[in-house]
CSV table of C-alpha atoms in Angstrom, one decimal:
chain,number,residue,atom,x,y,z
A,1331,MET,CA,15.3,-10.0,16.2
A,1332,SER,CA,13.8,-7.0,14.6
A,1333,PHE,CA,10.2,-6.8,13.3
A,1334,SER,CA,11.3,-6.9,9.7
A,1335,GLU,CA,13.4,-10.1,10.3
A,1336,ARG,CA,10.5,-11.7,12.1
A,1337,ARG,CA,8.2,-10.9,9.3
A,1338,ASN,CA,10.7,-12.3,6.7
A,1339,THR,CA,11.0,-15.5,8.8
A,1340,THR,CA,7.2,-15.9,9.0
A,1341,ARG,CA,6.9,-15.3,5.2
A,1342,TRP,CA,9.4,-18.0,4.4
A,1343,ILE,CA,7.7,-20.4,6.8
A,1344,ILE,CA,4.5,-19.7,5.0
A,1345,ILE,CA,6.1,-20.1,1.6
A,1346,PHE,CA,7.6,-23.4,2.7
A,1347,ILE,CA,4.4,-24.8,4.0
A,1348,SER,CA,2.5,-23.7,0.8
A,1349,PHE,CA,5.3,-25.4,-1.3
A,1350,LEU,CA,4.9,-28.5,0.8
A,1351,ILE,CA,1.1,-28.6,0.3
A,1352,ILE,CA,1.4,-28.1,-3.3
A,1353,SER,CA,4.0,-30.8,-3.7
A,1354,LEU,CA,1.7,-33.3,-1.8
A,1355,ILE,CA,-1.1,-32.3,-4.1
A,1356,LEU,CA,0.9,-32.8,-7.2
A,1357,TRP,CA,2.3,-36.1,-5.9
A,1358,ASN,CA,-1.2,-37.3,-5.1
A,1359,THR,CA,-2.3,-36.3,-8.7
A,1360,TYR,CA,0.7,-38.1,-10.1
A,1361,THR,CA,-0.2,-41.1,-8.1
A,1362,PHE,CA,-3.8,-41.0,-9.3
A,1363,PHE,CA,-2.6,-40.6,-12.8
A,1364,GLN,CA,-0.5,-43.8,-12.6
A,1365,ILE,CA,-3.2,-45.8,-11.0
A,1366,PHE,CA,-5.6,-44.8,-13.9
A,1367,LYS,CA,-2.9,-45.5,-16.4
A,1368,ASN,CA,-2.4,-49.0,-15.0
A,1369,GLU,CA,-6.2,-49.6,-14.9
A,1370,GLU,CA,-6.4,-48.7,-18.6
A,1371,ARG,CA,-3.4,-51.0,-19.3
A,1372,LEU,CA,-5.4,-53.9,-17.6
A,1373,LYS,CA,-8.5,-53.0,-19.6
A,1374,MET,CA,-6.4,-53.0,-22.8
A,1375,ASN,CA,-5.0,-56.5,-21.9
A,1376,LEU,CA,-8.5,-57.8,-21.5
A,1377,TRP,CA,-9.4,-56.2,-24.9
A,1378,ALA,CA,-6.4,-57.8,-26.5
A,1379,ASN,CA,-7.4,-61.3,-25.0
A,1380,ALA,CA,-11.0,-60.7,-26.4
A,1381,GLN,CA,-9.5,-59.9,-29.7
A,1382,LYS,CA,-7.4,-63.0,-29.7
A,1383,THR,CA,-10.4,-65.1,-28.8
A,1384,LEU,CA,-12.4,-63.7,-31.7
A,1385,VAL,CA,-9.5,-64.3,-34.2
A,1386,ASN,CA,-9.3,-68.0,-33.0
A,1387,ALA,CA,-12.9,-68.6,-32.5
A,1388,ASP,CA,-14.8,-71.6,-34.1
A,1389,GLU,CA,-18.5,-72.5,-34.1
A,1390,ASN,CA,-18.2,-73.8,-30.5
A,1391,THR,CA,-16.7,-70.6,-29.1
A,1392,ASP,CA,-18.8,-68.6,-26.8
A,1393,LEU,CA,-18.4,-64.9,-28.1
A,1394,ASP,CA,-20.7,-63.0,-25.8
A,1395,LEU,CA,-18.0,-62.1,-23.3
A,1396,PRO,CA,-15.3,-61.2,-25.8
A,1397,LEU,CA,-17.7,-59.0,-27.8
A,1398,GLU,CA,-19.0,-57.4,-24.5
A,1399,ILE,CA,-15.4,-56.4,-23.6
A,1400,ILE,CA,-14.6,-55.0,-27.0
A,1401,ASN,CA,-17.8,-53.0,-27.4
A,1402,ASN,CA,-17.6,-51.6,-23.8
A,1403,ASN,CA,-14.5,-49.7,-24.8
A,1404,THR,CA,-16.0,-46.3,-25.6
A,1405,SER,CA,-13.2,-43.9,-24.5
A,1406,VAL,CA,-9.8,-45.4,-25.3
A,1407,PRO,CA,-8.5,-44.9,-28.9
A,1408,VAL,CA,-7.2,-48.2,-30.3
A,1409,MET,CA,-5.5,-49.3,-33.5
A,1410,LEU,CA,-4.8,-53.0,-34.2
A,1411,THR,CA,-1.9,-53.5,-36.6
A,1412,MET,CA,-0.4,-56.4,-38.4
A,1413,TYR,CA,3.0,-56.1,-40.1
A,1414,ASP,CA,2.8,-52.3,-39.4
A,1415,LYS,CA,-0.6,-51.9,-41.2
A,1416,VAL,CA,-3.7,-50.8,-39.4
A,1417,ILE,CA,-6.3,-53.7,-39.8
A,1418,SER,CA,-8.9,-52.2,-37.3
A,1419,SER,CA,-9.5,-49.3,-35.0
A,1420,VAL,CA,-11.8,-48.1,-32.2
A,1421,ASN,CA,-12.7,-44.6,-31.0
A,1422,VAL,CA,-10.5,-43.1,-33.7
A,1423,PRO,CA,-11.9,-39.9,-35.6
A,1424,GLU,CA,-13.3,-40.8,-39.1
A,1425,GLU,CA,-11.3,-38.0,-40.6
A,1426,VAL,CA,-8.1,-39.7,-39.5
A,1427,LEU,CA,-9.0,-43.0,-41.1
A,1428,GLN,CA,-9.9,-41.4,-44.5
A,1429,ASN,CA,-6.3,-40.3,-45.0
A,1430,GLU,CA,-3.3,-42.6,-45.0
A,1431,LYS,CA,-0.9,-40.0,-43.9
A,1432,ASN,CA,-3.1,-38.9,-41.1
A,1433,THR,CA,-3.6,-42.6,-40.1
A,1434,LEU,CA,0.1,-43.1,-39.8
A,1435,SER,CA,0.6,-39.9,-37.9
A,1436,TYR,CA,-2.1,-40.8,-35.4
A,1437,LEU,CA,-0.6,-44.1,-35.0
A,1438,LYS,CA,2.7,-42.6,-34.3
A,1439,ASN,CA,1.2,-40.6,-31.5
A,1440,LEU,CA,-0.3,-43.7,-29.9
A,1441,LYS,CA,3.1,-45.3,-30.1
A,1442,ASN,CA,4.4,-42.4,-28.0
A,1443,GLU,CA,1.7,-42.5,-25.3
A,1444,ASN,CA,1.9,-46.1,-24.4
A,1445,GLU,CA,3.7,-49.4,-24.9
A,1446,PRO,CA,2.0,-51.6,-27.4
A,1447,ILE,CA,0.4,-55.0,-26.3
A,1448,VAL,CA,1.6,-57.9,-28.6
A,1449,ILE,CA,-1.2,-60.4,-29.3
A,1450,GLU,CA,0.1,-63.8,-30.4
A,1451,TYR,CA,-3.0,-65.4,-32.0
A,1452,ALA,CA,-1.1,-68.2,-33.4
A,1453,PRO,CA,2.4,-69.6,-33.2
A,1454,GLY,CA,4.7,-67.2,-35.0
A,1455,LYS,CA,1.8,-64.9,-36.0
A,1456,HIS,CA,1.4,-61.5,-34.1
A,1457,GLN,CA,-0.8,-58.5,-33.9
A,1458,ALA,CA,0.1,-55.2,-32.2
A,1459,LEU,CA,-2.4,-53.3,-30.3
A,1460,TYR,CA,-1.6,-49.6,-29.9
A,1461,TYR,CA,-3.8,-47.4,-27.6
A,1462,GLY,CA,-3.9,-43.8,-26.4
A,1463,ASN,CA,-5.1,-42.2,-23.1
A,1464,SER,CA,-8.6,-41.9,-22.5
A,1465,ALA,CA,-10.3,-38.5,-22.2
A,1466,LEU,CA,-10.4,-38.8,-18.3
A,1467,ILE,CA,-6.4,-39.2,-18.2
A,1468,ASN,CA,-6.0,-36.3,-20.7
A,1469,LYS,CA,-8.0,-34.1,-18.4
A,1470,LEU,CA,-6.1,-35.3,-15.3
A,1471,LYS,CA,-2.9,-34.1,-17.0
A,1472,TYR,CA,-4.2,-30.4,-16.9
A,1473,TYR,CA,-5.7,-30.8,-13.4
A,1474,PRO,CA,-2.4,-29.8,-11.6
A,1475,ILE,CA,-1.9,-26.8,-13.7
A,1476,ALA,CA,-5.5,-25.6,-13.0
A,1477,LEU,CA,-5.0,-26.3,-9.4
A,1478,LEU,CA,-1.8,-24.3,-9.2
A,1479,LEU,CA,-3.5,-21.4,-11.1
A,1480,ILE,CA,-6.3,-21.4,-8.6
A,1481,ILE,CA,-3.9,-21.5,-5.6
A,1482,PHE,CA,-1.8,-18.7,-7.1
A,1483,LEU,CA,-4.9,-16.5,-7.7
A,1484,PHE,CA,-6.2,-17.1,-4.3
A,1485,GLY,CA,-2.8,-16.4,-2.7
A,1486,ALA,CA,-2.4,-13.2,-4.8
A,1487,LEU,CA,-5.9,-12.1,-3.7
A,1488,ILE,CA,-5.1,-12.7,0.1
A,1489,TYR,CA,-1.7,-11.1,-0.2
A,1490,ASN,CA,-3.2,-7.9,-1.9
A,1491,PHE,CA,-6.0,-7.7,0.7
A,1492,TYR,CA,-3.5,-8.1,3.6
A,1493,ARG,CA,-1.1,-5.7,2.2
A,1494,SER,CA,-3.5,-3.0,1.3
A,1495,THR,CA,-5.2,-3.3,4.6
A,1496,LYS,CA,-1.9,-3.2,6.5
A,1497,MET,CA,-0.6,-0.2,4.5
A,1498,ALA,CA,-4.0,1.8,4.9
A,1499,THR,CA,-3.7,1.0,8.8
A,1500,GLN,CA,-0.1,2.2,8.9
A,1501,ASN,CA,-0.8,5.2,6.8
A,1502,LYS,CA,-3.7,6.3,9.1
A,1503,LEU,CA,-1.5,5.6,12.3
A,1504,TRP,CA,1.4,7.6,10.8
A,1505,ALA,CA,-0.6,10.5,9.7
A,1506,GLY,CA,-2.5,10.7,13.0
A,1507,MET,CA,0.6,10.6,15.0
A,1508,ALA,CA,2.4,13.3,12.9
A,1509,LYS,CA,-0.5,15.7,13.0
A,1510,GLU,CA,-1.0,15.3,16.7
A,1511,THR,CA,2.8,15.8,17.1
A,1512,ALA,CA,2.6,19.1,15.0
A,1513,HIS,CA,-0.3,20.2,17.2
A,1514,GLN,CA,1.5,19.6,20.4
A,1515,ILE,CA,4.7,21.3,19.4
A,1516,GLY,CA,2.7,24.4,18.3
A,1517,THR,CA,1.7,25.5,21.8
A,1518,PRO,CA,5.2,25.7,23.4
A,1519,LEU,CA,6.6,27.0,20.1
A,1520,SER,CA,4.3,30.0,20.4
A,1521,SER,CA,5.4,30.5,23.9
A,1522,LEU,CA,9.0,30.4,22.9
A,1523,ILE,CA,8.6,33.1,20.3
A,1524,GLY,CA,7.1,35.4,22.9
A,1525,TRP,CA,10.1,34.7,25.3
A,1526,VAL,CA,12.5,35.6,22.5
A,1527,GLU,CA,10.9,39.0,22.0
A,1528,ILE,CA,11.2,39.6,25.7
A,1529,LEU,CA,14.9,38.7,25.6
A,1530,LYS,CA,15.6,41.1,22.8
A,1531,THR,CA,14.5,43.9,25.2
A,1532,GLU,CA,17.1,42.9,27.7
A,1533,GLU,CA,20.8,43.6,27.5
A,1534,ILE,CA,21.7,40.1,26.1
A,1535,ASP,CA,24.2,39.3,23.4
A,1536,PRO,CA,22.3,39.6,20.0
A,1537,SER,CA,23.9,36.4,18.7
A,1538,ILE,CA,22.4,34.3,21.6
A,1539,THR,CA,19.0,35.4,20.5
A,1540,LEU,CA,19.9,35.0,16.9
A,1541,GLU,CA,20.8,31.3,17.5
A,1542,ILE,CA,17.6,30.8,19.5
A,1543,GLU,CA,15.6,32.2,16.7
A,1544,LYS,CA,17.3,29.8,14.3
A,1545,ASP,CA,16.3,26.9,16.5
A,1546,ILE,CA,12.8,28.1,16.7
A,1547,GLU,CA,12.5,28.5,13.0
A,1548,ARG,CA,13.8,24.9,12.8
A,1549,LEU,CA,11.1,23.8,15.2
A,1550,GLN,CA,8.6,25.5,13.0
A,1551,THR,CA,9.9,23.7,10.0
A,1552,ILE,CA,9.6,20.4,11.8
A,1553,THR,CA,6.1,21.2,12.7
A,1554,ASP,CA,5.3,22.0,9.2
A,1555,ARG,CA,6.9,18.7,8.1
A,1556,PHE,CA,4.6,16.7,10.4
A,1557,SER,CA,1.5,18.6,9.5
A,1558,LYS,CA,2.2,17.7,5.8
A,1559,ILE,CA,2.1,13.9,6.5
A,1560,GLY,CA,-1.1,12.3,5.1
A,1561,SER,CA,-1.7,15.2,2.7
A,1562,VAL,CA,-0.5,15.7,-0.9
A,1563,PRO,CA,2.4,18.2,-0.7
A,1564,VAL,CA,2.7,21.2,-3.0
A,1565,LEU,CA,5.8,20.9,-5.1
A,1566,GLU,CA,7.6,24.1,-6.2
A,1567,GLU,CA,10.4,24.9,-8.7
A,1568,LYS,CA,13.4,25.2,-6.4
A,1569,ASP,CA,17.2,25.2,-6.7
A,1570,ILE,CA,18.2,21.8,-5.3
A,1571,VAL,CA,21.7,23.0,-4.7
A,1572,ALA,CA,20.7,26.0,-2.5
A,1573,GLU,CA,17.8,24.0,-0.7
A,1574,THR,CA,20.3,21.1,0.1
A,1575,LEU,CA,23.1,23.4,1.2
A,1576,ASN,CA,20.8,25.3,3.7
A,1577,THR,CA,20.0,22.1,5.5
A,1578,TYR,CA,23.6,20.9,5.3
A,1579,LYS,CA,24.9,24.1,6.9
A,1580,TYR,CA,22.3,24.1,9.7
A,1581,LEU,CA,23.1,20.5,10.7
A,1582,GLN,CA,27.0,21.0,10.3
A,1583,SER,CA,26.8,23.8,12.9
A,1584,ARG,CA,25.0,21.6,15.4
A,1585,PHE,CA,27.0,18.5,15.5
A,1586,SER,CA,30.1,17.5,17.2
A,1587,LYS,CA,33.4,18.7,15.7
A,1588,GLN,CA,34.4,14.9,15.7
A,1589,VAL,CA,32.4,14.6,12.6
A,1590,SER,CA,34.4,16.0,9.6
A,1591,PHE,CA,31.9,17.5,7.0
A,1592,SER,CA,32.7,18.0,3.4
A,1593,TYR,CA,30.5,19.3,0.6
A,1594,HIS,CA,30.7,19.2,-3.2
A,1595,ALA,CA,28.3,20.6,-5.6
A,1596,PRO,CA,28.0,22.4,-9.0
A,1597,GLN,CA,28.3,26.2,-8.9
A,1598,GLN,CA,25.2,26.7,-11.1
A,1599,SER,CA,21.6,26.3,-9.9
A,1600,ILE,CA,19.8,22.9,-10.6
A,1601,LEU,CA,16.1,23.4,-10.7
A,1602,ALA,CA,13.7,20.7,-9.8
A,1603,MET,CA,10.1,20.3,-8.6
A,1604,ILE,CA,10.2,19.7,-4.9
A,1605,ASN,CA,8.5,20.5,-1.6
A,1606,PRO,CA,11.3,22.4,0.2
A,1607,THR,CA,10.2,21.3,3.8
A,1608,LEU,CA,10.0,17.7,2.8
A,1609,HIS,CA,13.3,17.9,0.8
A,1610,SER,CA,15.0,19.4,3.8
A,1611,TRP,CA,13.7,16.4,5.9
A,1612,THR,CA,15.1,13.8,3.7
A,1613,ILE,CA,18.6,15.5,3.7
A,1614,GLU,CA,18.4,15.7,7.6
A,1615,ASN,CA,17.3,12.1,7.9
A,1616,LEU,CA,20.3,10.8,5.7
A,1617,ILE,CA,22.9,13.0,7.5
A,1618,LYS,CA,21.6,11.9,10.9
A,1619,ASN,CA,21.5,8.4,9.9
A,1620,ALA,CA,25.1,8.6,8.6
A,1621,ILE,CA,26.3,10.1,11.9
A,1622,ASP,CA,24.5,7.5,13.8
A,1623,ALA,CA,26.3,4.9,11.8
A,1624,MET,CA,29.6,6.5,12.7
A,1625,LYS,CA,28.6,6.7,16.3
A,1626,GLY,CA,29.2,10.5,16.2
A,1627,LYS,CA,32.8,10.4,14.9
A,1628,GLY,CA,34.0,10.0,11.4
A,1629,THR,CA,33.9,11.8,7.9
A,1630,LEU,CA,30.7,12.7,6.1
A,1631,ASP,CA,30.7,13.8,2.5
A,1632,LEU,CA,27.6,15.2,0.7
A,1633,GLN,CA,27.9,15.4,-3.2
A,1634,ILE,CA,25.5,16.9,-5.6
A,1635,GLU,CA,25.8,15.8,-9.4
A,1636,GLU,CA,23.8,15.9,-12.5
A,1637,ASP,CA,23.3,14.4,-15.9
A,1638,SER,CA,21.0,15.4,-18.8
A,1639,GLN,CA,17.7,14.4,-16.9
A,1640,HIS,CA,18.6,13.9,-13.2
A,1641,VAL,CA,20.2,15.5,-10.2
A,1642,LYS,CA,21.7,13.1,-7.8
A,1643,ILE,CA,22.6,13.7,-4.1
A,1644,ASN,CA,25.1,11.4,-2.5
A,1645,VAL,CA,25.5,11.0,1.3
A,1646,LYS,CA,28.6,9.1,2.1
A,1647,ASP,CA,29.8,8.2,5.6
A,1648,SER,CA,32.7,6.2,7.3
A,1649,GLY,CA,30.4,4.2,9.5
A,1650,THR,CA,29.8,0.4,10.1
A,1651,GLY,CA,28.4,-0.3,6.7
A,1652,ILE,CA,25.4,-2.4,5.6
A,1653,TYR,CA,25.3,-6.0,4.5
A,1654,LYS,CA,24.2,-6.3,0.9
A,1655,LYS,CA,21.2,-8.4,1.8
A,1656,GLN,CA,19.9,-5.5,3.8
A,1657,PHE,CA,20.1,-2.9,1.0
A,1658,LYS,CA,16.2,-3.2,0.4
A,1659,THR,CA,15.0,-4.1,3.8
A,1660,ILE,CA,16.8,-1.1,5.4
A,1661,PHE,CA,13.9,1.0,3.9
A,1662,GLU,CA,11.0,-1.1,5.3
A,1663,PRO,CA,9.0,0.3,8.2
A,1664,GLY,CA,10.4,-1.0,11.5
A,1665,PHE,CA,13.7,-2.2,10.3
A,1666,THR,CA,16.6,-0.9,12.5
A,1667,THR,CA,20.0,-1.9,13.4
A,1668,LYS,CA,20.1,0.3,16.4
A,1669,LYS,CA,19.1,-0.9,19.8
A,1670,ARG,CA,17.0,2.0,20.4
A,1671,GLY,CA,15.0,3.2,17.3
A,1672,TRP,CA,11.7,2.9,15.6
A,1673,GLY,CA,13.1,2.2,12.2
A,1674,LEU,CA,11.0,4.9,10.6
A,1675,GLY,CA,13.7,7.4,9.3
A,1676,LEU,CA,14.7,5.7,6.1
A,1677,SER,CA,11.3,4.5,5.5
A,1678,LEU,CA,9.8,8.0,5.6
A,1679,THR,CA,12.7,9.2,3.5
A,1680,LYS,CA,11.9,6.7,0.8
A,1681,ARG,CA,8.3,7.6,0.8
A,1682,ILE,CA,9.0,11.4,0.6
A,1683,VAL,CA,11.5,10.9,-2.3
A,1684,GLU,CA,9.7,8.3,-4.3
A,1685,GLU,CA,5.9,9.0,-3.7
A,1686,TYR,CA,6.0,12.7,-3.3
A,1687,HIS,CA,8.9,13.8,-5.5
A,1688,GLY,CA,8.8,11.0,-8.0
A,1689,GLY,CA,12.5,10.1,-7.5
A,1690,LYS,CA,14.5,7.2,-6.4
A,1691,ILE,CA,16.7,6.3,-3.3
A,1692,LYS,CA,19.1,3.5,-2.8
A,1693,VAL,CA,22.2,2.3,-1.3
A,1694,LEU,CA,24.6,3.1,-3.8
A,1695,HIS,CA,27.6,1.5,-2.1
A,1696,SER,CA,28.5,-0.1,1.3
A,1697,GLU,CA,31.4,-2.0,2.7
A,1698,ILE,CA,31.3,-3.4,6.2
A,1699,GLY,CA,33.6,-1.4,8.5
A,1700,LYS,CA,34.4,1.3,5.9
A,1701,GLY,CA,31.0,3.2,5.3
A,1702,THR,CA,28.0,3.6,3.2
A,1703,THR,CA,26.8,5.9,0.4
A,1704,PHE,CA,23.0,6.6,0.0
A,1705,GLN,CA,21.9,8.2,-3.3
A,1706,ILE,CA,18.8,10.2,-4.0
A,1707,SER,CA,18.0,10.8,-7.8
A,1708,LEU,CA,15.4,13.4,-8.7
A,1709,ASN,CA,14.1,14.6,-12.1
A,1710,LYS,CA,15.4,17.9,-13.2
A,1711,LYS,CA,13.1,20.8,-14.2
A,1712,VAL,CA,12.9,20.8,-18.0
A,1713,GLN,CA,14.1,24.1,-19.2
């Protein structure tokens, strides 16, 4: 299992555990809510019995307890009705009772909140007690929302801290390794340049030294690439067609004849703001990735096209293809389908295209067993 797959598995486990914890909290909140609702129902039943006692009271009835029960209700709104007319109310705002329309509307709301309690104070004579939720229960309704909001904000804070810390560490590591690589290559490269000059003085076929010089120039380009990592690159107005073709031709001459190369591009120049060294690196990464996907044998087609605002570079291969679920993860650091590989090529390519050149890169199309097309889209230079 690759690093990226392990990370995704861990992420889903954390999400599942978080969902389980939130579900338990919400379930407990709902349970508490029902308990409080039942307790208020019991209190209202006591209140109804106390009201019944008052209605049926005579000179011998002890009214202390019923009055205490009725007077102790200071939080639950109550409306007592007879024949759909409100005859008394408790904990109802005064402004509601001053207007008949408001009173009926308030009564309708109480009917929707709880089932009424029917008080039979005499055979065939009934009163209906309607009551609403107390302030405590109303607050408890919003408790899960507040809790979820707190959990979400806390989770977002941890995620952002973890991501920014991880990205900063990765960036420092990459920049350090790249600059050290450039430094290490520089010493033997200087020596090779000296040896080429010596070879030129000998009776050696000039085409040999010419090819060696091309490779040395390429090594110098690679050194320049690595030295630029961690620094803001300088963008220049360049012809995308010419810059892409130079890299394409160099790679075409150094790969096996079992790879059939083809190239299609407009005849006219297409100007864009790029860093030539880093742009060459992106093209090289995509071509090498395509050849790896074909296991060194197949067809590779590079196409350049344009519209009114963008220039698009398509690199198409006849390799093994990519599953659709991997279209995004393939650009993540550490993701690779090869047995041997760091999984950095496409990640670095994405960073160069999107962060440094302000463009976009994506898997345009892929079919298992038939091949993949990657597309780079860059903004054209406004004429």
